[in-house]
Tab-separated table of C-alpha atoms in Angstrom:
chain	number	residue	atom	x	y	z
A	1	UNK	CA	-4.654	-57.636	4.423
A	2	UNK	CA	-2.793	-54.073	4.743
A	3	UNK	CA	-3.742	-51.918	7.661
A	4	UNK	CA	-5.664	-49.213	6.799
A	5	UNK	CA	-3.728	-45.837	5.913
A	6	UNK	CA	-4.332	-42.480	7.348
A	7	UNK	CA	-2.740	-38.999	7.922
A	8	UNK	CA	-2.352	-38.054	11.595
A	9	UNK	CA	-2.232	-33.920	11.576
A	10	UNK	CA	0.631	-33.306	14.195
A	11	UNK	CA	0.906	-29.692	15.880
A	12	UNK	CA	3.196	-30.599	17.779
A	13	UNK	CA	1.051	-30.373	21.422
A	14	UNK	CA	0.059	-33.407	23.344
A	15	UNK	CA	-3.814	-33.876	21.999
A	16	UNK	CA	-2.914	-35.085	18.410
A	17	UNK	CA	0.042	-37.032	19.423
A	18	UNK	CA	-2.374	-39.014	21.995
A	19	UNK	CA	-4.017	-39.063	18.941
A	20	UNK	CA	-1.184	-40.814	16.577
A	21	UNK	CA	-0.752	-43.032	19.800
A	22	UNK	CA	-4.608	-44.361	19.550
A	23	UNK	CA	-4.730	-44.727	15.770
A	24	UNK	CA	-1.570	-46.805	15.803
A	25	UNK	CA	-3.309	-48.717	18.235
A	26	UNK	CA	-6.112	-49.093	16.310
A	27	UNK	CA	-4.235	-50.445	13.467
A	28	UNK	CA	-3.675	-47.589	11.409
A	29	UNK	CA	-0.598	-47.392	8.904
A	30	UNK	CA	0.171	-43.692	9.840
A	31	UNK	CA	1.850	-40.626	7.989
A	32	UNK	CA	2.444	-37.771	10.431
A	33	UNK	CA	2.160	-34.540	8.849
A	34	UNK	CA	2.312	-30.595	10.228
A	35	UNK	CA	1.661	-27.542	8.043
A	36	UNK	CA	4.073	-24.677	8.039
A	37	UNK	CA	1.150	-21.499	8.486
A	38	UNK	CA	3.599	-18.483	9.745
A	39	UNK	CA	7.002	-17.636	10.284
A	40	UNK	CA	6.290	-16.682	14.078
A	41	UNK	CA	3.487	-18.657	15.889
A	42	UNK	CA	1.918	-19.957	18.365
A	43	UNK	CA	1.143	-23.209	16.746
A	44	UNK	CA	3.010	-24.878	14.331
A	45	UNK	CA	6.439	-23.715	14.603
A	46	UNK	CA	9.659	-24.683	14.713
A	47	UNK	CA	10.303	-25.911	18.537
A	48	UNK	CA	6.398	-27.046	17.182
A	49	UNK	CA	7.378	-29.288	14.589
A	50	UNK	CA	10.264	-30.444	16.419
A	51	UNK	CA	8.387	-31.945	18.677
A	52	UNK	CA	6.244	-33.345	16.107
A	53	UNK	CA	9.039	-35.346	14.056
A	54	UNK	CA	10.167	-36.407	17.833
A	55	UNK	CA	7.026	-38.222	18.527
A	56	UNK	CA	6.595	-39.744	15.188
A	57	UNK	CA	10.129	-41.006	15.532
A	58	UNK	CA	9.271	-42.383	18.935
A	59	UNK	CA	6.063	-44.286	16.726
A	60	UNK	CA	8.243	-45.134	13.866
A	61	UNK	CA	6.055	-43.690	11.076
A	62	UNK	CA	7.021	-41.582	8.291
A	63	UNK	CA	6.592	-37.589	9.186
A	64	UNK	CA	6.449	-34.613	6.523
A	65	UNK	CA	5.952	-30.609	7.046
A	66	UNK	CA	3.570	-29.159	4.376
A	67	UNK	CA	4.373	-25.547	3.449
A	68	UNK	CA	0.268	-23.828	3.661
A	69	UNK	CA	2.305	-19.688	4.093
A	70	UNK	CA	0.750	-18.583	1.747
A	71	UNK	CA	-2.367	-20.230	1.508
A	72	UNK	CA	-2.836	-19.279	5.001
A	73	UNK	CA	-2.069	-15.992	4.923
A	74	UNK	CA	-4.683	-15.441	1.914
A	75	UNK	CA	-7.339	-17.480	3.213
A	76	UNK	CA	-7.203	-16.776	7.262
A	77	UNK	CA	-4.592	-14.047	8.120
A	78	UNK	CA	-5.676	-11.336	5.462
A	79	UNK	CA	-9.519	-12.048	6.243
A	80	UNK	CA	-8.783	-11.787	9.501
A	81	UNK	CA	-7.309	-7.754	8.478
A	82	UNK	CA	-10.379	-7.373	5.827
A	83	UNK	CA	-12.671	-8.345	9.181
A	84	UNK	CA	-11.795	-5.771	11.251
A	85	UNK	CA	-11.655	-2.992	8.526
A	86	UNK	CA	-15.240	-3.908	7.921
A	87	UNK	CA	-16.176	-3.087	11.523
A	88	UNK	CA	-16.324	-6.943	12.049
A	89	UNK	CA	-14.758	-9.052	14.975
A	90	UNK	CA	-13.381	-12.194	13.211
A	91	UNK	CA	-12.889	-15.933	14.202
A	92	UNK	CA	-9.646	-17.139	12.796
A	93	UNK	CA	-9.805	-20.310	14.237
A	94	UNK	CA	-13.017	-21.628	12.257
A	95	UNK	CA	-12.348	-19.954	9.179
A	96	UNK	CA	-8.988	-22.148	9.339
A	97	UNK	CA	-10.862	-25.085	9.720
A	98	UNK	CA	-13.580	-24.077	7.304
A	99	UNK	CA	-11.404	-23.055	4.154
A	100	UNK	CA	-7.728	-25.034	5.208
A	101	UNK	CA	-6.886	-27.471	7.514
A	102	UNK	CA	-9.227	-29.909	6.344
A	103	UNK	CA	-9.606	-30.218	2.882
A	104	UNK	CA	-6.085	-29.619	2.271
A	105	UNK	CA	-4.979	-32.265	3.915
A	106	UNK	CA	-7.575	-34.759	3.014
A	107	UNK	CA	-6.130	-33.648	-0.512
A	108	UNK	CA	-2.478	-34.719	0.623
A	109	UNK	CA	-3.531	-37.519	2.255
A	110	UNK	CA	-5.439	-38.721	-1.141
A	111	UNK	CA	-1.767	-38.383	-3.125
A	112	UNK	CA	0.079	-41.010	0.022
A	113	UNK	CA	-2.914	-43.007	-0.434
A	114	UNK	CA	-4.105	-41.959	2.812
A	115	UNK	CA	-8.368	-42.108	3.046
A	116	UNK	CA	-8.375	-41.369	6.858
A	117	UNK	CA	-7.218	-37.796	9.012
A	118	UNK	CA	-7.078	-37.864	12.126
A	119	UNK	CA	-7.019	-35.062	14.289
A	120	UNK	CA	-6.420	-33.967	18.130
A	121	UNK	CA	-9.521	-32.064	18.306
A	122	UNK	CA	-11.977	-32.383	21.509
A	123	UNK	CA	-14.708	-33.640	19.226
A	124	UNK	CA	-16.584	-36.813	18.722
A	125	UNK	CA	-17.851	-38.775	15.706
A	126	UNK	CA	-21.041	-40.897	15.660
A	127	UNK	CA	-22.926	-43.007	12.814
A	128	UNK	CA	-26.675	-42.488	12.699
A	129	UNK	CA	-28.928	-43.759	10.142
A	130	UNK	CA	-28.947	-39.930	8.818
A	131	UNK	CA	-24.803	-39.816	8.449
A	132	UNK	CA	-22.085	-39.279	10.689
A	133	UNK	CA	-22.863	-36.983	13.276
A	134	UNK	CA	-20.303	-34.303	15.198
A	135	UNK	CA	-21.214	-34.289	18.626
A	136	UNK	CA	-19.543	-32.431	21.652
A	137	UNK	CA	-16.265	-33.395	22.883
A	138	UNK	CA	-16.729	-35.807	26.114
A	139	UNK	CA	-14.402	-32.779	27.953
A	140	UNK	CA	-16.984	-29.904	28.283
A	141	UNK	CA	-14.102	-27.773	29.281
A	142	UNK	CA	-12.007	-28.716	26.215
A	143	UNK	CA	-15.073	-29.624	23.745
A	144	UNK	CA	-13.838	-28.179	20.301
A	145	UNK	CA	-17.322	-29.037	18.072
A	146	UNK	CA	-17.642	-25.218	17.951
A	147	UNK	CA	-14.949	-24.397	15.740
A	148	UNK	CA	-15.588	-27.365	13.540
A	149	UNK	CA	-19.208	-26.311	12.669
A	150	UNK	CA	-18.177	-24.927	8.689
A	151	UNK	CA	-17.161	-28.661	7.872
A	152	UNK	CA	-18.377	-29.943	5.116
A	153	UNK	CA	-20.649	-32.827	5.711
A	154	UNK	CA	-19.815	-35.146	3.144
A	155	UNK	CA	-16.055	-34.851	4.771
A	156	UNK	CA	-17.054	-36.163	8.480
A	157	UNK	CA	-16.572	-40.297	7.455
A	158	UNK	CA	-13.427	-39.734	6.468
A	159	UNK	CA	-12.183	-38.398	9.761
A	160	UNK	CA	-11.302	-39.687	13.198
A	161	UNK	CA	-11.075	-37.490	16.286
A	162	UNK	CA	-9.434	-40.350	19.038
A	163	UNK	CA	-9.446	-37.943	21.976
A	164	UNK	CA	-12.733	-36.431	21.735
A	165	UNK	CA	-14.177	-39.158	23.965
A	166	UNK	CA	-11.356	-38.646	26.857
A	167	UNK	CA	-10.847	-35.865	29.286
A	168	UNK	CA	-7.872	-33.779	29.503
A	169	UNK	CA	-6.301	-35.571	32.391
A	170	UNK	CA	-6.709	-38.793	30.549
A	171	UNK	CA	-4.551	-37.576	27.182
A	172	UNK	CA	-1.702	-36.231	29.808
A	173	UNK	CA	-1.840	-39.474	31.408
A	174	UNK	CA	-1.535	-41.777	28.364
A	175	UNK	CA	1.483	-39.039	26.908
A	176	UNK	CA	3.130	-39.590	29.927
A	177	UNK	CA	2.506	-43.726	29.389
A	178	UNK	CA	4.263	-43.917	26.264
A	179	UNK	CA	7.038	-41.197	27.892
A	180	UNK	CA	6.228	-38.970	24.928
A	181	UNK	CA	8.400	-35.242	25.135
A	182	UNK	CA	4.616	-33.037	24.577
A	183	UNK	CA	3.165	-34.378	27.863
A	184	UNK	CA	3.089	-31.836	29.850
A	185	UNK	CA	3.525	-29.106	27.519
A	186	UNK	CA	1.342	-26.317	27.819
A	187	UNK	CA	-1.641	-25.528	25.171
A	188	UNK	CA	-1.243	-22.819	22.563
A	189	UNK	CA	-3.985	-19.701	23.404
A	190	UNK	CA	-5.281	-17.297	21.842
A	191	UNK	CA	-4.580	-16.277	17.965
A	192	UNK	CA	-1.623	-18.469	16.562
A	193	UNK	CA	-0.280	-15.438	14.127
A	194	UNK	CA	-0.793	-12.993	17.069
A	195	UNK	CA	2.103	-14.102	19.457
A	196	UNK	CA	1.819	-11.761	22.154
A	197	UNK	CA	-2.083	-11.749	21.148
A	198	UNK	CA	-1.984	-7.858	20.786
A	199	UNK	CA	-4.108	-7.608	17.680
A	200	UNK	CA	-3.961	-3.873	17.677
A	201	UNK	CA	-0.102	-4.244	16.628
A	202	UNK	CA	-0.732	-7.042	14.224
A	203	UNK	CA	-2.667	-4.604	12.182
A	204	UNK	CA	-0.234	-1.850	12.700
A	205	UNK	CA	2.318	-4.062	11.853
A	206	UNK	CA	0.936	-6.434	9.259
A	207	UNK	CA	-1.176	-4.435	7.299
A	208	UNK	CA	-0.267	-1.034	8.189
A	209	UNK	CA	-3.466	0.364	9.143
A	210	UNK	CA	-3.904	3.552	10.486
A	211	UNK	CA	-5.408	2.910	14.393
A	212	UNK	CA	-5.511	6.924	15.109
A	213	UNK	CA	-8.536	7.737	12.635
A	214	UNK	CA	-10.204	10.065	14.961
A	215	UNK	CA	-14.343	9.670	14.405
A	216	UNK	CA	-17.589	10.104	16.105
A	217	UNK	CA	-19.107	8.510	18.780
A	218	UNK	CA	-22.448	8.381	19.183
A	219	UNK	CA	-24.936	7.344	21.372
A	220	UNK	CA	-28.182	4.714	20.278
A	221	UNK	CA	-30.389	7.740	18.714
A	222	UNK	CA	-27.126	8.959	16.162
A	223	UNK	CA	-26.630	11.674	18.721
A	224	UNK	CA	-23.085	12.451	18.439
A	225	UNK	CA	-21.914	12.493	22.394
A	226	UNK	CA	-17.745	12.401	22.145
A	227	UNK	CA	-15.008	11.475	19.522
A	228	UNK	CA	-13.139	7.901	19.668
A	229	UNK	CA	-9.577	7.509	18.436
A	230	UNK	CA	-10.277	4.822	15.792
A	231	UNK	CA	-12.980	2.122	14.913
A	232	UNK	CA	-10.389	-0.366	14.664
A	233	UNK	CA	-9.461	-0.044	18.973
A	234	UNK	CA	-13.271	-1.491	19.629
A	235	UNK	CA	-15.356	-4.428	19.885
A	236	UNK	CA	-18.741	-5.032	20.592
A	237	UNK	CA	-19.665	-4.911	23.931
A	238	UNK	CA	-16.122	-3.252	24.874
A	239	UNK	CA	-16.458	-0.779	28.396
A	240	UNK	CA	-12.754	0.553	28.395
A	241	UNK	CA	-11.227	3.475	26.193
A	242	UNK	CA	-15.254	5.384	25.561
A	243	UNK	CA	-13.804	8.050	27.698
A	244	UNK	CA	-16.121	9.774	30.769
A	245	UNK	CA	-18.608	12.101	31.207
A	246	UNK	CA	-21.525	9.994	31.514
A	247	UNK	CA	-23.192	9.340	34.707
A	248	UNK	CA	-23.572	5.668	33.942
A	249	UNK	CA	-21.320	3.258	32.587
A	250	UNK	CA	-21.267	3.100	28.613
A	251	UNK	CA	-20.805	-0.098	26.001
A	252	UNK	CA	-20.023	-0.278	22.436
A	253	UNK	CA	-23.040	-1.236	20.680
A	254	UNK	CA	-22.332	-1.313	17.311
A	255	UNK	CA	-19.182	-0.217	14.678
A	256	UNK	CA	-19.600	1.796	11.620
A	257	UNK	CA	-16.264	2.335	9.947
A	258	UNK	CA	-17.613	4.124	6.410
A	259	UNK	CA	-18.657	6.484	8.505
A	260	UNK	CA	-15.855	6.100	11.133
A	261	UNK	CA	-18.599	6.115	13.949
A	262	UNK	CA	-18.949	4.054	17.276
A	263	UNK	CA	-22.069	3.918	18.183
A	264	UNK	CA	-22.781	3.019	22.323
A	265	UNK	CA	-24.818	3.278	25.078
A	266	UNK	CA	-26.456	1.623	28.689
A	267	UNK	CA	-25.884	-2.176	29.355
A	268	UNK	CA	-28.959	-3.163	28.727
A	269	UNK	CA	-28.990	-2.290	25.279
A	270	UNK	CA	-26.019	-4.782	24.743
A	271	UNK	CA	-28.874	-7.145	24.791
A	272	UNK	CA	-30.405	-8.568	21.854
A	273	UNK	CA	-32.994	-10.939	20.618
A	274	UNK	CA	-32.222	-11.970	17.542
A	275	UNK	CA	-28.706	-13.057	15.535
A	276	UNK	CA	-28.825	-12.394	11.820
A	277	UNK	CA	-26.477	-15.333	10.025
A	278	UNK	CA	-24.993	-15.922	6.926
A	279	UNK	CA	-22.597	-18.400	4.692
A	280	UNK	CA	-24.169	-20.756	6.679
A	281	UNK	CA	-23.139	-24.423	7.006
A	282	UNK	CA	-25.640	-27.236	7.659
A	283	UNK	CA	-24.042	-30.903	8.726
A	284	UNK	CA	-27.247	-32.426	8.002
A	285	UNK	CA	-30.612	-31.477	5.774
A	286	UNK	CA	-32.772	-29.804	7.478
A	287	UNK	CA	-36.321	-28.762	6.466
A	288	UNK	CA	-36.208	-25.121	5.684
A	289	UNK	CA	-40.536	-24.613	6.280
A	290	UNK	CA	-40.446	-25.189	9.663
A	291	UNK	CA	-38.586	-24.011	12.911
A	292	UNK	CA	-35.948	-25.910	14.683
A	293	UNK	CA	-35.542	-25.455	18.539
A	294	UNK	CA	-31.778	-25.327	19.318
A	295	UNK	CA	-29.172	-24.859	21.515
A	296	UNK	CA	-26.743	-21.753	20.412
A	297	UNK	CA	-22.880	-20.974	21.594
A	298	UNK	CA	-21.849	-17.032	20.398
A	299	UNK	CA	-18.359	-17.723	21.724
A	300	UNK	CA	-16.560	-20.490	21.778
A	301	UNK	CA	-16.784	-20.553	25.693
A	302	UNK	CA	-20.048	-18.747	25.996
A	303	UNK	CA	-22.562	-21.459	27.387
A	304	UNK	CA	-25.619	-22.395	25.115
A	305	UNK	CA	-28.270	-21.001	24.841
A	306	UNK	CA	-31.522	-21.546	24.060
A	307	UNK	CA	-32.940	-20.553	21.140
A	308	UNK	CA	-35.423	-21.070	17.764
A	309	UNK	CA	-34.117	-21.343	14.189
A	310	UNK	CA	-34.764	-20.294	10.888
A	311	UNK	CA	-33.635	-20.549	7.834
A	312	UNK	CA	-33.178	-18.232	4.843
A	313	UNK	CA	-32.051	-18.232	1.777
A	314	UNK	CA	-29.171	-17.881	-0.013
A	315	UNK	CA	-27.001	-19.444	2.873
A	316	UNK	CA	-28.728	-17.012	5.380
A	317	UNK	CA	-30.955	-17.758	8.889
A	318	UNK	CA	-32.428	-15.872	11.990
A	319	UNK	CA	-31.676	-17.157	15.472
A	320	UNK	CA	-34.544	-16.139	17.901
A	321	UNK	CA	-33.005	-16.548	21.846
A	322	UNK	CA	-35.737	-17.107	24.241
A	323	UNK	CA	-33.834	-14.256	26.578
A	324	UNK	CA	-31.746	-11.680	24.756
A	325	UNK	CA	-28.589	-12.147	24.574
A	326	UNK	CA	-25.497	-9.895	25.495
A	327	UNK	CA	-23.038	-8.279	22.846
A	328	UNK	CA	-23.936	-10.379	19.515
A	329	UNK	CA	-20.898	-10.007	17.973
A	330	UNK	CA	-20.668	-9.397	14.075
A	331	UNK	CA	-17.790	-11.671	12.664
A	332	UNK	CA	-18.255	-14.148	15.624
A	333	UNK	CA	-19.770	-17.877	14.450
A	334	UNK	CA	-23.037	-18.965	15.640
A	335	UNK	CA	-23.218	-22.585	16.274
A	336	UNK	CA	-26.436	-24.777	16.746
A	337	UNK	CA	-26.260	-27.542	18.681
A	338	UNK	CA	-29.724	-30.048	19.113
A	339	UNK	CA	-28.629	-31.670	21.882
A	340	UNK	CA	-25.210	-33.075	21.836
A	341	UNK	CA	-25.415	-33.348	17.814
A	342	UNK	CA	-23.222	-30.135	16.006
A	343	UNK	CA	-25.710	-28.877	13.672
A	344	UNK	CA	-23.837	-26.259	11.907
A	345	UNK	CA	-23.770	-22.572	11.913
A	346	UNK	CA	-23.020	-19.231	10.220
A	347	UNK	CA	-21.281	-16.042	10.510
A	348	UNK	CA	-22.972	-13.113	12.670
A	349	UNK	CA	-23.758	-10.297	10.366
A	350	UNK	CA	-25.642	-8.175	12.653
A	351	UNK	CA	-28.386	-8.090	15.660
A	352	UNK	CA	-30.427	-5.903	14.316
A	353	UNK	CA	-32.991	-6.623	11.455
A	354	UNK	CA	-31.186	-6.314	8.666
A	355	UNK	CA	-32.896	-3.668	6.430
C-alpha cells in the first residue's frame, strides 16, 4: 500500500522542518514546499528558502518554491495599508492565514496528489465526536491557536500540526538529532514585510502616505485640547508623541481619520467592557439563542480573559469581559477559547456600542 502523501509548508526555520522530520517518521510521502510572499522579508526569503531546499535534501523528498507576490501583496500587504488609513490597527499574521497560506496550498497540494499539509505551527489537533478540534499549543509560550482562529472548519482534518504537542526545547533538540542546518536559528519577529519592523516607513515607503497630516486632538467630551501630527503615528492605547500640558498622563482612546482627529484621555478610560466583532469565524456550530462563557486573548500574547459571548448576525458578536479590559484595539482579532478548544473569533470593530 503507498504511504500516504502530504505537503510539508517549509519556511525555512526550525519548527516546520521538525515538522517534515515527524511526518516522515510517521510515514508520510512528503513534498516540501515554501511560498515566495516579498522581495525583502523576514520569512520566506532567500537565505529562507535556502535553508528549506537544504533540509529537504537532507530528507530526500522533492522541494518546490510557489510564487504567492502578488497574491500576497493584494490579500495581506495592501489590507494591511487600507487598515491603518481606516484608523484601524491590523493583524497581518491571521489575515495570512485566514485568506492565503492555507487554502492555497491545500489547492497545490490537491494538483501533486497531496490530501495532507502539514505545518510548524504551535497548535494541536484533536478528534471529538463534534469534528476536529484546534486546541492550544502544548508550549504556552509558543502556542500559535490564536492566529489560526479564521480557519475554515471543514479544512482542520486535512491538516497536521507535529510540533504543537512539544515544547520549544524539544524541536531544538530533535533539529539538532538529525544535525539539521535551522537548529539553532533564531525565530522571525515581528511583521515579515516590515524588516526593520518600522511600520511608519513601510507606509511612507510602500504606499506613499502622507504621515504629517496635522489634525485635532481631542479629549473624551470632543473638546479639542492640542493638534497631533497625523492619525496614522497612533495606536490605541499609545502614551508617547500626545505632547504635554496635562497634569496627568494622557492615552489614545480612539482614531478618527475622516475627521483627522485623535481622540484621548486618563488611563482609566482605556478600559472597556465590551468588544464589538465582526467577519467572524466559528470552528464549530454554536447555538446563536443563548450565551457562551469563554475565555478571550486581544493580543496574541495578552493572557485570556474571561468573558461572555454573543452572537449577531451577519457574521457579527459582542464580547462582555467580566473586568474591563485595557486598550481594545480596532483591527486586532478576538479569539475565544472554551477551555483549551479554539473556538474562533472576529475582527475588533470598536469598544464602544456601535450606533
Amino acid at each position: 500500500m503507498a504511504a500516504p502523501k502530504a505537503l510539508v509548508a517549509l519556511s525555512g526555520g526550525v519548527d516546520s522542518a521538525v515538522a517534515a522530520i515527524l511526518m516522515q517518521e510517521q510515514g508520510y510521502d512528503l513534498v516540501g514546499v515554501t511560498m515566495r510572499l516579498w522581495p525583502k522579508s523576514r520569512c520566506c526569503d532567500e537565505k529562507d528558502i535556502e535553508d528549506a531546499a537544504e533540509v529537504c535534501a537532507r530528507l530526500q523528498i522533492p522541494y518546490q518554491v510557489l510564487d504567492y507576490r502578488e497574491a500576497f501583496r493584494q490579500q495581506v500587504v495592501d489590507v494591511f495599508v487600507a487598515e491603518y488609513q481606516a484608523g484601524r490597527t491590523p493583524n497581518p499574521c491571521a489575515r495570512c492565514n485566514q485568506f492565503l497560506k492555507f487554502d492555497a496550498l491545500l489547492e497545490e497540494g490537491q494538483k501533486l496528489g497531496a490530501s495532507i499539509l502539514a505545518t510548524g505551527h504551535y497548535a494541536r489537533l484533536l478528534d471529538t465526536e463534534s469534528g476536529t478540534a484546534l486546541l492550544r499549543g502544548e508550549d504556552a509560550g509558543k502556542d500559535q491557536s490564536y492566529f489560526l482562529f479564521a480557519l475554515g472548519a471543514g479544512l482542520l482534518p486535512q491538516l497536521r500540526f507535529p510540533v504543537g504537542a512539544m515544547h520549544k526545547d524539544e524541536v531544538r533538540a530533535l533539529a539538532r538529532k538529525h544535525a539539521l542546518p535551522v537548529a539553532a536559528k533564531q525565530d522571525s519577529q515581528d511583521i515579515c514585510f516590515v524588516p526593520d519592523g518600522d511600520y511608519r516607513r513601510f507606509l511612507a515607503d510602500y504606499a506613499g502616505l502622507d504621515l504629517e497630516q496635522e489634525g485635532e486632538m481631542v479629549d473624551s467630551s470632543g473638546q479639542v485640547i492640542g493638534h497631533h501630527a497625523g492619525v496614522l503615528n497612533f495606536t490605541v492605547g499609545q502614551r508617547k508623541g500626545l505632547g504635554g500640558g496635562s497634569g496627568q498622563p494622557r492615552y489614545v482612546l480612539a482614531l478618527d481619520p475622516v475627521r483627522n482627529q485623535v481622540r484621548v484621555g486618563s488611563e482609566k478610560e482605556l478600559y472597556q467592557p465590551r468588544a464589538y466583532l465582526q467577519e467572524c469565524n466559528w470552528l464549530l456550530p454554536l447555538d446563536a439563542s443563548r450565551e457562551h462563557p469563554v475565555t478571550v486573548k486581544l493580543r496574541y500574547r495578552s493572557r485570556p480573559e474571561p468573558g461572555i459571548l454573543f452572537l449577531k448576525e451577519q457574521g457579527r458578536a459582542e464580547i462582555h469581559f467580566a473586568e474591563g479590559q485595557r486598550a481594545i484595539t480596532p483591527g486586532q482579532a478576538a479569539v475565544c477559547y472554551a477551555g483549551e478548544r479554539l473556538l474562533g473569533g472576529g475582527w475588533i470593530c470598536t469598544a464602544e456600542k456601535p450606533a
